[in-house]
Coordinates of C-alpha atoms in Angstrom, one line a residue:
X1 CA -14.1 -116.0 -175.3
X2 CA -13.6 -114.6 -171.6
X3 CA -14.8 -116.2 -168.7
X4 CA -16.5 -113.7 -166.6
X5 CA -16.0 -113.2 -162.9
X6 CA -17.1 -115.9 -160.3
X7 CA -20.4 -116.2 -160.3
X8 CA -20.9 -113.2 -162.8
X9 CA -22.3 -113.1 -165.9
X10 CA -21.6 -110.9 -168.9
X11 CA -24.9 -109.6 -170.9
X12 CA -23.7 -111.9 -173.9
X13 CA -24.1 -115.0 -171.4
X14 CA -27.4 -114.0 -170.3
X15 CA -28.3 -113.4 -173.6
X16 CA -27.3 -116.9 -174.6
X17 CA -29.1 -118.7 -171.9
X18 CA -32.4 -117.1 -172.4
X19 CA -32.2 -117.5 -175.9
X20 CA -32.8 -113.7 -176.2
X21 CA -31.5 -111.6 -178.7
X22 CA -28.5 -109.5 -177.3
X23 CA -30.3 -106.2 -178.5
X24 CA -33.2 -106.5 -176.8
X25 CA -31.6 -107.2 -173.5
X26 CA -29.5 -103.6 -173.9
X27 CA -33.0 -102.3 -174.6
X28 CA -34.1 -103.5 -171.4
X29 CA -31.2 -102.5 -169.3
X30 CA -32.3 -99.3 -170.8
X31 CA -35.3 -99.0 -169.7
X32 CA -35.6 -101.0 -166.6
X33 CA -31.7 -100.3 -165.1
X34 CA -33.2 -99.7 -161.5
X35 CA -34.9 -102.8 -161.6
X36 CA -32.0 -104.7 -162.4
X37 CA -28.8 -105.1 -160.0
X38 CA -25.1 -103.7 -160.2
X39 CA -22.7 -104.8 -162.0
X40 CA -19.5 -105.4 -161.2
X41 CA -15.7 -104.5 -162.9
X42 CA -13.9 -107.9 -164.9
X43 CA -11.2 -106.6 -165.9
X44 CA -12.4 -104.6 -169.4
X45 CA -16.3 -105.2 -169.0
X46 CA -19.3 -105.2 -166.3
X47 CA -20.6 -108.3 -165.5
X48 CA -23.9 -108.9 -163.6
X49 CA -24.4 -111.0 -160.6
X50 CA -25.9 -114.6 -161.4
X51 CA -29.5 -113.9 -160.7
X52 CA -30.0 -110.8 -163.0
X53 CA -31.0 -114.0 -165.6
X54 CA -34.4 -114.1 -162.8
X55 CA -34.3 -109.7 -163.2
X56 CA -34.7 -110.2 -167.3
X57 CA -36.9 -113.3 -167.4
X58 CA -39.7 -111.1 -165.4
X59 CA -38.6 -108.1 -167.5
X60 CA -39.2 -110.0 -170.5
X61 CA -42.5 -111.7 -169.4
X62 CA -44.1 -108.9 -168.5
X63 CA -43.6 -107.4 -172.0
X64 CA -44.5 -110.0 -173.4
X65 CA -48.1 -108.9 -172.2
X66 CA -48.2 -106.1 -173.8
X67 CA -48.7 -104.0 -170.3
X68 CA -48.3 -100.3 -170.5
X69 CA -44.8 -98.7 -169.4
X70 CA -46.5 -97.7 -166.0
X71 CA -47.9 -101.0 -164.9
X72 CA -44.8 -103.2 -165.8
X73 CA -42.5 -100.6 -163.6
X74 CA -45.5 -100.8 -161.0
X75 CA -45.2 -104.8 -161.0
X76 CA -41.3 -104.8 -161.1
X77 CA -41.1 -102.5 -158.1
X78 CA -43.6 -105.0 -156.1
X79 CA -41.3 -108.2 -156.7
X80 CA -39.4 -108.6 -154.0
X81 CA -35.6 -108.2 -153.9
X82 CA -35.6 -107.9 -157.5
X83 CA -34.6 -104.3 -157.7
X84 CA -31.5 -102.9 -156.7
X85 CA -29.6 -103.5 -153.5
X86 CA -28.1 -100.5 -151.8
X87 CA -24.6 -100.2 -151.9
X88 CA -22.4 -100.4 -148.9
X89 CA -19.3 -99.4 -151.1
X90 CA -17.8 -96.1 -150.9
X91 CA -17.7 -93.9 -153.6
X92 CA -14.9 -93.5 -156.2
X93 CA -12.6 -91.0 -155.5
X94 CA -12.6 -88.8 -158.4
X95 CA -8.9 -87.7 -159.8
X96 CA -9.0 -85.1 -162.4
X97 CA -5.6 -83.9 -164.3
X98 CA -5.6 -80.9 -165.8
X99 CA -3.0 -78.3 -167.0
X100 CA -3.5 -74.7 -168.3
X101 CA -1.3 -75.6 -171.4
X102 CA -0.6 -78.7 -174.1
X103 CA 2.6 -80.4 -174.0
X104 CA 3.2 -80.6 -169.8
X105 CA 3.3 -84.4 -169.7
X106 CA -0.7 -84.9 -168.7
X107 CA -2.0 -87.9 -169.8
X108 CA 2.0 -89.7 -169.4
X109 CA 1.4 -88.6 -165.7
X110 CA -2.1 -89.8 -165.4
X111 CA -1.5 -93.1 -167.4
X112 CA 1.4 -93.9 -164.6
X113 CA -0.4 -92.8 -162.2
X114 CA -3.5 -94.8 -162.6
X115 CA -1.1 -98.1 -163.1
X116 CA 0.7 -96.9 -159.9
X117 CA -2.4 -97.0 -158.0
X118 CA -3.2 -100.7 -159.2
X119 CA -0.4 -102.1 -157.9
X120 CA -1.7 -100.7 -154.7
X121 CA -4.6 -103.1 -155.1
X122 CA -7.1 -100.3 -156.3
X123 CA -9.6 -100.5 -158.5
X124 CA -8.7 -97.6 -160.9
X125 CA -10.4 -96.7 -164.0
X126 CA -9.2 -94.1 -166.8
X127 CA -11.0 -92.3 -168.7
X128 CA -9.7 -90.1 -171.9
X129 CA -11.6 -86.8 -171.3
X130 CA -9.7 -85.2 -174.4
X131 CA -12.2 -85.7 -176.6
X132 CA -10.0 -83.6 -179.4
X133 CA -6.6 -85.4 -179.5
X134 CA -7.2 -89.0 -177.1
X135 CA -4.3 -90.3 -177.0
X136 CA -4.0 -92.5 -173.7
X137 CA -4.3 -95.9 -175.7
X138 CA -1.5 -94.9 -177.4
X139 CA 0.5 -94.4 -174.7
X140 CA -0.9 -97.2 -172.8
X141 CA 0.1 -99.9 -175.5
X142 CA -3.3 -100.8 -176.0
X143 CA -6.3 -100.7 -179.3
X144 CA -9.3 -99.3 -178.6
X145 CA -11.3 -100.6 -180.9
X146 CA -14.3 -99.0 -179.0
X147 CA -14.6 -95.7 -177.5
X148 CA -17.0 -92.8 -176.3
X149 CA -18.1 -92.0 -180.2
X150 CA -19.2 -95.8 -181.1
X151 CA -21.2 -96.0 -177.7
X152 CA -23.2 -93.7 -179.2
X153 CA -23.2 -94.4 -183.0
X154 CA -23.7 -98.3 -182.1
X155 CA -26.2 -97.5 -179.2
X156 CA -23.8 -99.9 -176.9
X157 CA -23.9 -99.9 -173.5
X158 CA -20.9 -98.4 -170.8
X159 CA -19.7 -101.5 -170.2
X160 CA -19.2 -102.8 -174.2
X161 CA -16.4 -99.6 -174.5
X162 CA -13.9 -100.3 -171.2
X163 CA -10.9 -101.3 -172.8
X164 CA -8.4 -103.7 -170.4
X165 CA -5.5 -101.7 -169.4
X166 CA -1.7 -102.1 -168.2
X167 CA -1.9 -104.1 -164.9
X168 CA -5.6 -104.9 -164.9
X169 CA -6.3 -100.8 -165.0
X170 CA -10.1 -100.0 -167.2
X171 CA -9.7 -97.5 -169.7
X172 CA -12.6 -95.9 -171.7
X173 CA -11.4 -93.6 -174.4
X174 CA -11.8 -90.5 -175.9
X175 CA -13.4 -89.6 -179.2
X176 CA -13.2 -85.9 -181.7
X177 CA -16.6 -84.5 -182.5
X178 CA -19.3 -86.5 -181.2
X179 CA -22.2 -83.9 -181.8
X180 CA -25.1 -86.2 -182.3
X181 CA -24.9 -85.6 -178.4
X182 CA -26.4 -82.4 -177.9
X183 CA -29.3 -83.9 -179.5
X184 CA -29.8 -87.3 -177.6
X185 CA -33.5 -87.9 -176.3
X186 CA -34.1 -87.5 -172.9
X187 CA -34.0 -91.3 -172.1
X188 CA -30.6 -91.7 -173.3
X189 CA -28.7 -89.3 -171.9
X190 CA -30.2 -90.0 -168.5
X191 CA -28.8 -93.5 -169.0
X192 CA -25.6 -92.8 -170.8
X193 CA -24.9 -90.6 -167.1
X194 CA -26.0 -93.6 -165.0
X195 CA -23.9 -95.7 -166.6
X196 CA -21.0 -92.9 -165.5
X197 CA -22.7 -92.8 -162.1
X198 CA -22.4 -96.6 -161.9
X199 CA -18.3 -96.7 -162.4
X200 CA -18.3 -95.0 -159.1
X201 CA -20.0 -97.7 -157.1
X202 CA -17.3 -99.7 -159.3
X203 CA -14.0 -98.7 -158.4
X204 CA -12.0 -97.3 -156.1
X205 CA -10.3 -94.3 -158.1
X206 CA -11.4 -92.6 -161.1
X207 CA -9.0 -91.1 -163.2
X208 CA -10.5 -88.4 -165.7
X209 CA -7.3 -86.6 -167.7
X210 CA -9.1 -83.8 -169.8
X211 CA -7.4 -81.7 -172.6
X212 CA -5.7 -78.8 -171.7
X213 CA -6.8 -75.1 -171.4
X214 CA -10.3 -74.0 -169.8
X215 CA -13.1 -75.1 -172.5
X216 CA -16.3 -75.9 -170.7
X217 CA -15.4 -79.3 -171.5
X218 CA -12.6 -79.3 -169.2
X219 CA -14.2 -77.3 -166.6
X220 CA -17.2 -80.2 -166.4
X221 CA -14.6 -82.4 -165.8
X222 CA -13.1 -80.9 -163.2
X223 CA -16.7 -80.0 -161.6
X224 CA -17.1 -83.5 -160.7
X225 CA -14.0 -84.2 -159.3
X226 CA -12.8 -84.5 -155.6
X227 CA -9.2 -83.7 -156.1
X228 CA -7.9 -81.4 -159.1
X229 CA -4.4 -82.0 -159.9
X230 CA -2.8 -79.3 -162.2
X231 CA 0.3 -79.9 -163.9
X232 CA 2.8 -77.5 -164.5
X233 CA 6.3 -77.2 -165.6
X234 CA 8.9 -74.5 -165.4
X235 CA 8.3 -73.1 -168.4
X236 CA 6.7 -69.3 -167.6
X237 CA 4.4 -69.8 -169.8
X238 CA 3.1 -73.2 -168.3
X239 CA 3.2 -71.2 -165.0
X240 CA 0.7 -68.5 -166.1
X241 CA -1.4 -70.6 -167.6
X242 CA -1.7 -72.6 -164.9
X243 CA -2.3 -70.2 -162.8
X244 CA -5.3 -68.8 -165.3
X245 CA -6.5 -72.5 -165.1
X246 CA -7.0 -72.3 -161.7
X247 CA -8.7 -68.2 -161.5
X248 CA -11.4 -69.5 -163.5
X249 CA -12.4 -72.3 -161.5
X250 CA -12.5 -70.6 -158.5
X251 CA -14.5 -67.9 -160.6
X252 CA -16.5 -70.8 -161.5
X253 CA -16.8 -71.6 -157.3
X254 CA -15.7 -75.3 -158.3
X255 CA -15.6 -76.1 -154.1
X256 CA -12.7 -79.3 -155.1
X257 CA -9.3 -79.6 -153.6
X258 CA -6.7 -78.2 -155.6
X259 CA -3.2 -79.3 -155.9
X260 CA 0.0 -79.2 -157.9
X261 CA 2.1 -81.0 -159.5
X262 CA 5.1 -79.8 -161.4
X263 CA 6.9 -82.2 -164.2
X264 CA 10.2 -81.3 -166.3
X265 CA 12.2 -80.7 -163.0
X266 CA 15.8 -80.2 -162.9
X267 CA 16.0 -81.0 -159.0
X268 CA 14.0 -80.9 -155.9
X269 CA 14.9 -77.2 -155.2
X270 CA 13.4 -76.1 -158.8
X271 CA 10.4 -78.3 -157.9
X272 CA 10.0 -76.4 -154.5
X273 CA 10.3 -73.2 -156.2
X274 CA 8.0 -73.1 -158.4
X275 CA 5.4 -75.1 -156.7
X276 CA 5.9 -71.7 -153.7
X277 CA 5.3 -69.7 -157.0
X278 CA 2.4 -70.7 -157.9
X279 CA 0.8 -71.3 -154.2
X280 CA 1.7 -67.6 -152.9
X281 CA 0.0 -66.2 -156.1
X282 CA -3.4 -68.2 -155.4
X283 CA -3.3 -68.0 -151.9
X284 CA -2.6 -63.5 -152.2
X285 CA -4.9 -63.0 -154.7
X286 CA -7.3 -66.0 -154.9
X287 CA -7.2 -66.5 -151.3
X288 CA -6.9 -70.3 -152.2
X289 CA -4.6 -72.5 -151.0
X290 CA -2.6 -75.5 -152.8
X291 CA -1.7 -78.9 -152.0
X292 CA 2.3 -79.9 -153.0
X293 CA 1.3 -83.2 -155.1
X294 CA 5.5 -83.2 -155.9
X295 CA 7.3 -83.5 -158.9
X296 CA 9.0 -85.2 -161.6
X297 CA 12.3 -85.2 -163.4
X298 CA 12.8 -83.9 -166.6
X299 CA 14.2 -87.7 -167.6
X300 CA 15.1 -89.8 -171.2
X301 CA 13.1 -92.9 -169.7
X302 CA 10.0 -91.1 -170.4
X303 CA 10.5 -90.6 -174.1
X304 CA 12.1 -94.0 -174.7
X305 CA 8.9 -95.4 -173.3
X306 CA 6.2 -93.5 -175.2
X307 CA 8.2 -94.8 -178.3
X308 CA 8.1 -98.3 -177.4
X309 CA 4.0 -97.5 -176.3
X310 CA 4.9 -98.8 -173.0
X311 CA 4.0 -96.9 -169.6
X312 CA 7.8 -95.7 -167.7
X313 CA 6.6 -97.3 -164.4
X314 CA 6.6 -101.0 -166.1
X315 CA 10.0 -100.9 -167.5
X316 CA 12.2 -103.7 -165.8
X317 CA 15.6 -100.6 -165.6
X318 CA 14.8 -98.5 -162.0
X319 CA 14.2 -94.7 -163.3
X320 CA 13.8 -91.7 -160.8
X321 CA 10.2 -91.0 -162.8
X322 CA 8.9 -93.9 -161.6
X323 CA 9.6 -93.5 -158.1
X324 CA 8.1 -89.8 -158.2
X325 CA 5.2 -91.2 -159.6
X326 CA 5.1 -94.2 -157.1
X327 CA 5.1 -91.7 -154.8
X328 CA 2.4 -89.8 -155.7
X329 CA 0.3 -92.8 -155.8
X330 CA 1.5 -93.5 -152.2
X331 CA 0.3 -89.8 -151.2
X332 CA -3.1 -89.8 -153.0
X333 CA -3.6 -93.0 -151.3
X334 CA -2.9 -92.6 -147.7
X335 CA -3.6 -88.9 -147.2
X336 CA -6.6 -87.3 -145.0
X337 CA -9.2 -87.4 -147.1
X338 CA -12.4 -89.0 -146.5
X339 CA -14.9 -89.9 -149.4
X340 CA -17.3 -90.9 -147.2
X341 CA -18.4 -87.4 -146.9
X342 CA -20.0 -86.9 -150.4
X343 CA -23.3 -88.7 -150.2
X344 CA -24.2 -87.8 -154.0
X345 CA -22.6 -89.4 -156.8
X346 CA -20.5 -86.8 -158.9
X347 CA -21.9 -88.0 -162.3
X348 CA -25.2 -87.2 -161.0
X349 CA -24.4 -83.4 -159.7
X350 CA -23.2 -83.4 -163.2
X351 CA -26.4 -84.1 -164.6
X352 CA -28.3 -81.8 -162.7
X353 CA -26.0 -78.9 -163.5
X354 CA -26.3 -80.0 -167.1
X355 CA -30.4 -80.1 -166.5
X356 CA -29.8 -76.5 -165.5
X357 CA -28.1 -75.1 -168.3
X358 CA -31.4 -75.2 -170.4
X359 CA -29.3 -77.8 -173.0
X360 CA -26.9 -75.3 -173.8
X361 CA -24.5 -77.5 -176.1
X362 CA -21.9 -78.6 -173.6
X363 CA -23.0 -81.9 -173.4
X364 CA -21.5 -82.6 -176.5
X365 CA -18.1 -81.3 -174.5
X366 CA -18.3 -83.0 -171.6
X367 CA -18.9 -86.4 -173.0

């Protein structure tokens, strides 16, 4: 069994010392999640401070009475300090890496970089956005035994899904068809995007690598993030579609900052190349300009490494992929931008565009 954080519990633990059944407590954090307070990352789980046991003894009291929905929310919200606490934490910085076409090296690249980040002391979280063909576990060494599908067949919470990662990273993967989601009830879909909304008081970077192409699904994805990194190689083909990646998100007016990174390089001088390509072309005719987010060799390491399911930046032998990557990391990490500027979580602008959309099927996409 895992011992929890310092002075955290896990649900389980609460559940034990109550003498509750675990059920009914993921009923009530449910129900009652604002009257309840954050939970924090350990490791592959969230854990809740010490004194949520106090949070779920009153929850549980009170309906025990059999009160109606209104008055025990009406007596929860007059306890004091028994709600939640605001949060002085910035938000996540939201990563997502996308590509205009399949077989550009995505998901090797955001695996990497996501461990890269880590060993920058960051809390980073992936998450596999390809719900087609997920296949950063695989990649990442790791069994998910849980994913994005069973949270919903096995009504679990966020937190029963994160799967521990290389270096201490949280992973939550990706799942193929999960259309019971269009039809969710109103209740759990609100809560199933909390729980999203919630990673972003969490950590300090979320990773989302989506499938390729420009599905709604994708385009979701990349409406919620704060950076956009689209990877390209120098295959033409790569390079239009790239290119047609990025048309219809400005189309789409998806405000984020876009910026390119090019993998399958030859040398620095191909890298610069193309990268001017593509940046004169969006810049001329999309009036948009790109960020240069570098490159990455075209190297044997990488392959060698998704056979033994190991990530390329852990092997012990030095390999000029990892140092691209490291430096990409570095880049992300100590660049201009400031976070602190977007007040609203980016889960929850998701939810209100999906609100908006009159239930038009796309949930079932996006998540």
């Amino acid at each position: 069994m895992k011992t929890p954080a310092n002075g955290y519990l896990s649900l389980k633990t609460i559940s034990d010392k109550l003498s509750l059944e675990l059920s009914l407590l993921r009923f009530y954090e449910k129900i009652y999640s604002s009257f309840l307070p954050d939970r924090i990352n350990a490791g592959d789980r969230l854990v809740y401070p010490a004194e949520a046991i106090e949070n779920f003894k009153i929850i549980h009291r009170l309906k025990s009475k059999h009160l109606s929905e209104e008055d025990i929310k009406s007596q929860l919200a007059s306890l004091p300090h028994k709600g939640k606490k605001p949060s002085k934490k910035p938000l996540a910085r939201i990563i997502t890496v996308t590509s205009g076409k399949g077989g550009v090296g995505k998901s090797n690249i955001s695996l990497n970089l996501a461990i890269a980040l880590r060993l920058l002391d960051k809390k980073v979280m992936l998450v596999d956005g390809d719900l087609g063909l997920a296949n950063l576990h695989l990649l990442a060494g790791v069994k998910a035994e849980r994913t994005l599908e069973t949270l919903i067949k096995m009504d679990l919470s966020l937190a029963d899904i994160i799967t521990s990662g290389p270096c201490g990273i949280a992973m939550i993967a990706g799942a193929s068809g999960i259309a019971e989601m269009a039809n969710l009830p109103d209740y759990k879909r609100s809560y199933l995007l909390k729980q999203l909304e919630q990673l972003e008081q969490i950590a300090d970077y979320i990773i989302i690598d989506t499938s390729s192409g420009v599905s709604p699904a994708v385009l979701d994805f990349i409406r919620v993030a704060d950076d956009i990194m689209v990877i390209t190689t120098p295959d033409l083909t790569s390079l239009a579609d790239a290119y047609g990646l990025i048309k219809a998100c400005v189309q789409q007016k998806i405000a984020s900052r876009f910026g390119v990174f090019t993998n399958q390089v030859r040398n620095l001088s191909q890298a610069a190349a193309i990268y001017q390509r593509l940046a004169s072309c969006s810049q001329q005719f999309l009036n948009l300009s790109l960020t240069n987010l570098g490159y990455m060799y075209r190297d044997r390491s990488i392959e060698r490494a998704v056979r033994k399911r190991r990530p390329f930046i852990l092997e012990p032998e030095k390999n000029r992929v990892s140092f691209c990557i490291r430096q990409l990391a570095e880049l992300l990490n100590h660049d201009d931008f400031d976070i602190s500027a977007r007040k609203t979580p980016a889960f929850r602008r998701l939810q209100n565009l999906l609100n908006e959309t009159n239930d038009d099927g796309r949930l079932s996409e996006v998540l």
